[in-house]
Coordinates of C-alpha atoms and ligand atoms in Angstrom, one line a residue:
M57 CA 42.5 107.2 57.3
A58 CA 41.9 109.1 54.0
K59 CA 39.4 107.4 51.8
A60 CA 40.5 106.2 48.4
D61 CA 39.4 108.1 45.3
F62 CA 36.3 106.6 43.8
Y63 CA 37.6 106.7 40.3
E64 CA 40.9 105.1 41.3
L65 CA 39.0 102.4 43.2
L66 CA 37.2 101.4 40.0
G67 CA 40.2 102.0 37.8
V68 CA 38.5 104.4 35.5
S69 CA 39.2 108.0 34.4
K70 CA 37.2 111.0 35.6
T71 CA 35.5 111.2 32.2
A72 CA 34.4 107.6 32.2
D73 CA 30.8 107.1 30.9
E74 CA 28.1 105.0 32.4
K75 CA 29.0 102.0 30.4
E76 CA 32.7 102.1 31.4
L77 CA 31.7 102.5 35.0
K78 CA 29.4 99.6 34.9
S79 CA 31.9 97.3 33.3
A80 CA 34.7 98.4 35.6
F81 CA 32.5 97.8 38.6
R82 CA 31.5 94.4 37.3
K83 CA 35.1 93.4 36.9
M84 CA 36.2 94.6 40.3
A85 CA 33.2 93.3 42.1
M86 CA 33.8 89.8 40.7
K87 CA 37.4 89.9 41.8
Y88 CA 36.7 91.0 45.4
H89 CA 33.4 89.3 46.0
P90 CA 33.4 87.8 49.5
D91 CA 32.2 84.5 48.1
K92 CA 35.4 84.3 46.1
N93 CA 37.6 85.5 48.9
P94 CA 36.3 83.7 52.1
D95 CA 37.7 85.1 55.3
D96 CA 39.6 87.7 53.5
K97 CA 39.1 91.0 55.4
E98 CA 41.0 93.0 52.9
A99 CA 38.9 91.8 50.0
E100 CA 35.7 92.4 51.9
K101 CA 36.8 95.9 52.7
K102 CA 37.8 96.5 49.1
F103 CA 34.5 95.1 47.9
K104 CA 32.5 97.5 50.1
E105 CA 34.6 100.4 48.9
I106 CA 34.1 99.4 45.3
N107 CA 30.4 99.1 45.8
E108 CA 30.3 102.5 47.5
A109 CA 32.3 104.1 44.7
Y110 CA 29.9 102.7 42.1
E111 CA 26.8 103.6 44.0
T112 CA 28.0 107.1 44.1
L113 CA 29.3 107.5 40.5
K114 CA 26.5 105.8 38.7
D115 CA 24.1 108.5 40.0
P116 CA 24.7 111.7 38.0
Q117 CA 23.6 113.9 40.9
K118 CA 25.9 112.2 43.4
R119 CA 28.7 112.1 40.9
A120 CA 28.5 115.8 40.3
A121 CA 28.6 116.4 44.1
Y122 CA 31.5 114.0 44.5
D123 CA 33.4 115.7 41.6
R124 CA 32.9 119.1 43.2
F125 CA 33.4 118.3 46.9
G126 CA 35.0 114.9 47.0
H127 CA 34.2 112.7 49.9
A128 CA 33.2 115.7 52.0
A129 CA 30.0 115.8 50.0
F130 CA 28.9 112.7 51.7
E131 CA 30.4 113.1 55.1
Q132 CA 28.7 116.1 56.5
G133 CA 25.5 115.7 58.5
G134 CA 26.9 112.8 60.5
M135 CA 24.0 110.4 60.0
G136 CA 25.4 107.4 61.8
G137 CA 28.4 107.3 59.5
G138 CA 26.3 106.3 56.5
G139 CA 26.4 109.8 55.0
P140 CA 23.3 111.5 53.7
F141 CA 22.8 108.8 51.1
G142 CA 22.8 106.0 53.6
G143 CA 23.3 102.5 52.4
G144 CA 25.9 103.0 49.7
G145 CA 28.4 100.3 50.4
Q146 CA 27.7 100.1 54.1
G147 CA 25.0 97.5 54.3
F148 CA 26.8 94.4 53.2
G149 CA 24.3 91.6 53.6
Q150 CA 21.5 93.9 54.5
G151 CA 20.6 95.4 51.2
G152 CA 21.9 98.7 49.9
F153 CA 23.6 97.0 47.0
S154 CA 23.3 98.5 43.6
D155 CA 21.1 97.0 40.9
I156 CA 24.1 95.8 39.0
F157 CA 25.2 93.8 42.0
E158 CA 21.9 92.0 41.7
D159 CA 22.5 91.4 38.0
I160 CA 25.8 89.8 38.5
F161 CA 25.3 87.9 41.7
G162 CA 21.6 87.6 41.7
E163 CA 21.8 83.9 40.6
M164 CA 24.8 83.1 42.8
M165 CA 23.4 84.6 45.9
G166 CA 20.0 83.3 45.1
G167 CA 18.8 86.8 44.2
G168 CA 17.0 89.3 46.2
R169 CA 19.1 89.3 49.3
G170 CA 17.6 92.2 51.1
R171 CA 15.5 93.2 48.1
R172 CA 12.7 95.3 49.4
S173 CA 9.6 96.6 47.9
S174 CA 7.1 99.1 49.2
G175 CA 5.2 98.2 52.4
G176 CA 8.3 96.5 53.8
R177 CA 7.7 93.3 52.0
E178 CA 10.8 91.3 51.7
R179 CA 11.7 88.2 49.7
G180 CA 12.5 85.2 51.8
A181 CA 16.0 83.9 51.8
D182 CA 17.1 81.1 49.5
L183 CA 18.1 77.9 51.0
R184 CA 20.8 75.5 50.1
Y185 CA 20.6 71.8 50.6
N186 CA 23.5 69.4 49.9
M187 CA 22.5 66.0 48.7
E188 CA 24.9 63.1 48.0
I189 CA 23.8 60.1 46.0
S190 CA 25.5 57.0 44.6
L191 CA 26.4 56.5 41.0
E192 CA 23.7 53.8 40.9
E193 CA 21.1 56.3 42.1
A194 CA 22.3 58.9 39.5
Y195 CA 21.9 56.1 36.9
A196 CA 18.4 55.2 37.8
G197 CA 17.1 58.6 39.1
K198 CA 15.0 58.7 42.2
T199 CA 12.5 60.6 44.3
A200 CA 14.2 61.7 47.5
Q201 CA 12.4 62.8 50.6
I202 CA 14.2 65.6 52.4
R203 CA 13.5 67.5 55.5
V204 CA 14.2 71.2 55.3
P205 CA 14.3 73.5 58.3
T206 CA 12.8 76.7 57.2
T207 CA 10.5 79.5 58.1
I208 CA 7.0 79.6 56.8
S209 CA 4.3 82.1 56.8
C210 CA 2.4 82.1 60.1
D211 CA -0.9 80.2 59.8
V212 CA -2.6 82.0 62.6
C213 CA -2.2 85.5 61.3
S214 CA -1.6 84.6 57.6
G215 CA 1.7 86.3 57.8
S216 CA 0.5 89.7 58.8
G217 CA 1.9 89.5 62.3
A218 CA -1.2 91.0 63.8
K219 CA -3.4 89.1 66.2
P220 CA -6.4 87.6 64.4
G221 CA -9.3 90.0 64.6
T222 CA -7.0 93.0 64.8
K223 CA -5.3 94.8 62.0
P224 CA -2.0 96.5 61.6
T225 CA -2.4 100.3 61.8
T226 CA -1.0 102.8 59.4
C227 CA 2.4 104.0 60.7
P228 CA 1.9 107.5 62.1
T229 CA 5.4 108.6 61.2
C230 CA 5.4 107.9 57.5
Q231 CA 1.6 107.7 57.0
G232 CA 2.1 104.3 55.4
A233 CA 4.8 105.3 52.9
G234 CA 7.5 103.3 54.6
R235 CA 10.0 106.1 53.8
V236 CA 10.6 109.5 55.2
R237 CA 12.1 112.5 53.5
A238 CA 14.5 114.9 55.2
A239 CA 16.6 117.8 54.1
Q240 CA 20.3 117.2 54.7
G241 CA 22.8 119.8 53.7
F242 CA 22.0 120.8 50.1
F243 CA 20.3 117.5 49.4
S244 CA 16.8 116.3 50.1
I245 CA 17.1 112.6 51.0
E246 CA 14.7 109.8 51.6
R247 CA 15.3 107.0 54.0
T248 CA 13.5 104.0 55.5
C249 CA 11.0 105.0 58.2
P250 CA 12.5 104.5 61.6
T251 CA 9.2 103.8 63.3
C252 CA 8.0 101.0 61.1
Q253 CA 11.3 99.9 59.4
G254 CA 9.7 100.5 56.1
R255 CA 6.6 98.3 56.4
G256 CA 4.3 101.3 56.5
Q257 CA 2.3 99.8 59.3
T258 CA 2.7 99.2 63.0
I259 CA 1.3 96.2 64.9
T260 CA -0.3 97.2 68.2
D261 CA -1.6 93.8 69.0
P262 CA 1.0 91.2 67.8
C263 CA 0.0 87.6 66.9
T264 CA 0.8 85.3 69.9
K265 CA 2.1 82.5 67.7
C266 CA 4.7 84.4 65.7
H267 CA 5.1 87.4 68.1
G268 CA 4.4 89.8 65.2
H269 CA 7.1 88.4 62.9
G270 CA 4.5 86.9 60.6
R271 CA 6.7 83.8 60.2
I272 CA 7.4 80.7 62.2
Q273 CA 10.2 78.1 62.2
E274 CA 9.2 74.7 60.8
E275 CA 10.7 71.6 59.3
R276 CA 9.1 70.7 56.1
S277 CA 9.2 67.5 54.2
L278 CA 9.7 67.8 50.5
S279 CA 10.0 65.2 47.8
V280 CA 12.6 66.0 45.2
N281 CA 12.6 64.4 41.8
I282 CA 16.2 63.5 40.8
P283 CA 16.3 62.8 37.1
A284 CA 18.2 59.8 35.8
G285 CA 21.6 60.7 34.5
I286 CA 22.1 63.7 36.9
E287 CA 25.7 64.9 37.1
D288 CA 27.9 65.7 40.0
G289 CA 27.6 69.5 40.8
T290 CA 24.1 69.9 39.3
R291 CA 21.9 72.3 41.1
I292 CA 18.2 71.6 41.3
R293 CA 16.1 74.7 42.0
L294 CA 12.7 74.4 43.7
T295 CA 11.1 77.7 43.1
G296 CA 9.3 79.2 46.1
E297 CA 10.5 76.4 48.5
G298 CA 12.9 78.6 50.4
E299 CA 12.2 80.7 53.4
A300 CA 8.9 82.6 53.5
G301 CA 9.0 86.3 52.6
L302 CA 8.5 89.0 55.2
R303 CA 5.2 90.7 55.5
G304 CA 3.7 89.1 52.5
G305 CA 6.9 89.2 50.3
P306 CA 7.5 86.2 48.0
S307 CA 9.3 83.1 49.2
G308 CA 12.9 82.4 48.4
D309 CA 14.0 79.3 46.4
L310 CA 15.5 76.1 47.6
Y311 CA 18.6 74.9 45.8
I312 CA 19.6 71.3 46.0
F313 CA 23.3 70.9 45.3
M314 CA 23.8 67.4 44.0
S315 CA 27.0 65.5 44.4
V316 CA 27.5 62.0 43.1
K317 CA 29.8 59.8 45.2
P318 CA 32.8 58.2 43.4
H319 CA 32.2 54.6 42.5
Q320 CA 34.5 51.7 43.3
F321 CA 34.5 50.3 39.8
F322 CA 33.2 52.9 37.4
Q323 CA 34.7 56.3 36.5
R324 CA 32.3 58.7 34.8
E325 CA 33.2 61.1 32.0
G326 CA 30.1 62.8 30.9
A327 CA 27.7 60.1 29.9
D328 CA 30.4 57.5 29.4
L329 CA 31.7 55.1 32.0
Y330 CA 35.1 53.6 32.3
C331 CA 36.0 50.4 34.1
S332 CA 39.5 49.1 34.5
V333 CA 39.6 45.3 34.4
P334 CA 42.7 43.5 35.5
V335 CA 43.5 40.5 33.3
S336 CA 46.1 37.8 33.9
M337 CA 49.1 37.7 31.6
T338 CA 48.1 34.3 30.4
T339 CA 44.4 35.3 29.7
A340 CA 45.7 38.3 27.7
A341 CA 48.0 36.1 25.7
L342 CA 45.7 33.2 25.2
G343 CA 42.4 35.1 25.0
G344 CA 39.3 34.6 27.2
K345 CA 36.0 35.8 28.4
F346 CA 34.6 37.5 31.5
D347 CA 31.3 39.1 32.6
V348 CA 31.0 42.6 33.9
T349 CA 28.0 43.7 35.9
T350 CA 26.7 47.1 34.6
L351 CA 24.8 49.8 36.5
D352 CA 21.4 48.5 35.2
G353 CA 22.2 45.3 37.2
T354 CA 22.7 43.1 34.1
K355 CA 25.8 41.2 33.1
S356 CA 27.6 41.9 29.9
R357 CA 30.1 39.5 28.4
V358 CA 33.4 40.7 27.2
T359 CA 35.5 38.5 24.9
I360 CA 39.1 39.4 24.7
P361 CA 41.1 38.0 21.7
E362 CA 44.5 36.4 22.1
G363 CA 47.3 38.8 22.2
T364 CA 45.4 41.6 23.9
Q365 CA 47.6 44.4 25.1
T366 CA 47.3 46.4 28.3
G367 CA 45.3 49.7 27.8
K368 CA 43.1 48.1 25.1
Q369 CA 39.5 49.3 25.4
F370 CA 36.3 47.4 24.6
R371 CA 33.1 49.4 24.2
L372 CA 29.8 48.2 25.6
K373 CA 27.4 50.3 23.7
G374 CA 24.6 51.9 25.6
K375 CA 25.9 50.6 29.0
G376 CA 27.0 54.1 30.2
M377 CA 24.9 56.7 32.0
P378 CA 21.5 58.0 30.7
I379 CA 21.7 61.5 29.3
M380 CA 19.3 63.7 31.2
R381 CA 16.0 64.6 29.4
S382 CA 16.8 62.4 26.4
N383 CA 16.4 58.7 25.5
Q384 CA 20.1 58.3 24.9
T385 CA 22.7 56.7 27.0
G386 CA 26.5 56.8 27.0
D387 CA 28.8 53.8 26.6
L388 CA 30.8 51.7 29.0
Y389 CA 34.5 51.3 28.2
I390 CA 36.3 48.3 29.6
Q391 CA 40.0 49.0 29.9
I392 CA 42.3 46.1 30.1
M393 CA 45.1 46.1 32.6
I394 CA 47.4 43.2 32.3
E395 CA 48.6 41.9 35.6
T396 CA 52.1 40.5 35.7
P397 CA 52.4 37.4 37.8
Q398 CA 54.2 37.7 41.1
K399 CA 55.6 35.4 43.7
L400 CA 56.5 32.7 41.2
T401 CA 57.2 29.1 42.4
K402 CA 60.4 27.4 41.2
R403 CA 58.4 25.4 38.6
Q404 CA 56.6 28.5 37.3
R405 CA 59.9 30.3 37.0
E406 CA 61.4 27.4 35.0
L407 CA 58.4 27.3 32.7
L408 CA 58.6 31.1 32.0
Q409 CA 62.3 30.9 31.5
E410 CA 61.8 28.1 29.0
F411 CA 59.0 30.1 27.4
D412 CA 61.3 33.1 27.1
Q413 CA 64.0 31.0 25.4
I414 CA 61.8 29.8 22.7
S415 CA 60.1 33.3 22.2
S416 CA 60.7 35.1 18.9
K417 CA 60.6 38.6 17.7
E418 CA 57.1 38.0 16.4
N419 CA 55.8 37.2 19.9
N420 CA 57.0 40.6 21.2
P421 CA 57.2 43.1 18.3
E422 CA 57.1 46.1 20.5
S423 CA 59.7 45.3 23.0
S424 CA 62.1 43.4 20.7
G425 CA 64.8 45.8 19.6
F426 CA 63.1 48.8 21.3
F427 CA 66.3 50.1 22.9
A428 CA 68.2 49.6 19.7
K429 CA 65.5 51.7 17.8
M430 CA 65.7 54.4 20.5
K431 CA 69.5 54.6 20.3
E432 CA 69.2 54.9 16.6
F433 CA 66.7 57.7 16.9
F434 CA 68.9 59.8 19.1
E435 CA 72.2 59.3 17.2
Ligands
LIG501 ZN1 1.3 85.0 63.4
LIG502 ZN1 6.6 104.3 59.1

């Protein structure tokens, strides 16, 4: 199948400058990113193509070669299908992404997926931990103990992978550089050393505990401080608590994704809480009092005056949720819902009918004459 034109893929003209390329790539990459298109093979393919196109065009040398020879510039040499430049767009999930990719998705993907530095050091993966708490817990805040399965640096070899008392030796292929250079067609290219996979050293005597990996699997216990007032969807980042890096690379981060369970009685809107309270028709008409238990465990008295209508709100100041990292709190709104009596007895029905007969327009100013007013409006 013929490969799509790199300029067309990015939707730019052949004369597009660096800035235009970057912004076009950003837009396209956002659109086709696998995280946004789960299980969509087409999108994934497109995403790789876009990445490859950008990898090529952002480099003036590669762009010039592409402009002159088209895709053929990268296909000769037959290096395992990767072309002489390797990587470009081929290594999804294993590095090889452009810097801009890191810019855009660095945060989202936890940054540094496959980011390598010299000596084969590699940043550890970020971990995600989903935690669900109740609204009461979100109100009060808490310290939660969690157990996180992760990999940590091997304590026996201090992460080097070499048996204690021995040392990794300098890789004979790359002399420790981790990269090798080779001439390929009219380009001189550099790639990761095949002997040491870029680490620059080889281990002749591997550590028996970690078998030369330098990392071991472990379950760690962490305490996480959840601030009072935390909102649903908040992400808490614990820097350096992710997986250990490879060969002395930095650890990844641990992200705690917080979700707050819906509450039976309170609905939250920002820092304010809403509570629907059903009130009998007679209480609403005659007036009355009731107590609501608030999230701090205390009771608050609500007095409703006679003639209270459904939907009426009463504000309990400062009885809402705490606002994170402040001394303020939201309010609690009590919303009155008037309950119409059901399953009337004969006697109740008689009383209500009698009540209705002696009711006046002043008793029901909204409903009296409503349909007459409506008719008038439309005629
Ligand atoms: Zn070890
Ligand atoms: Zn090497």
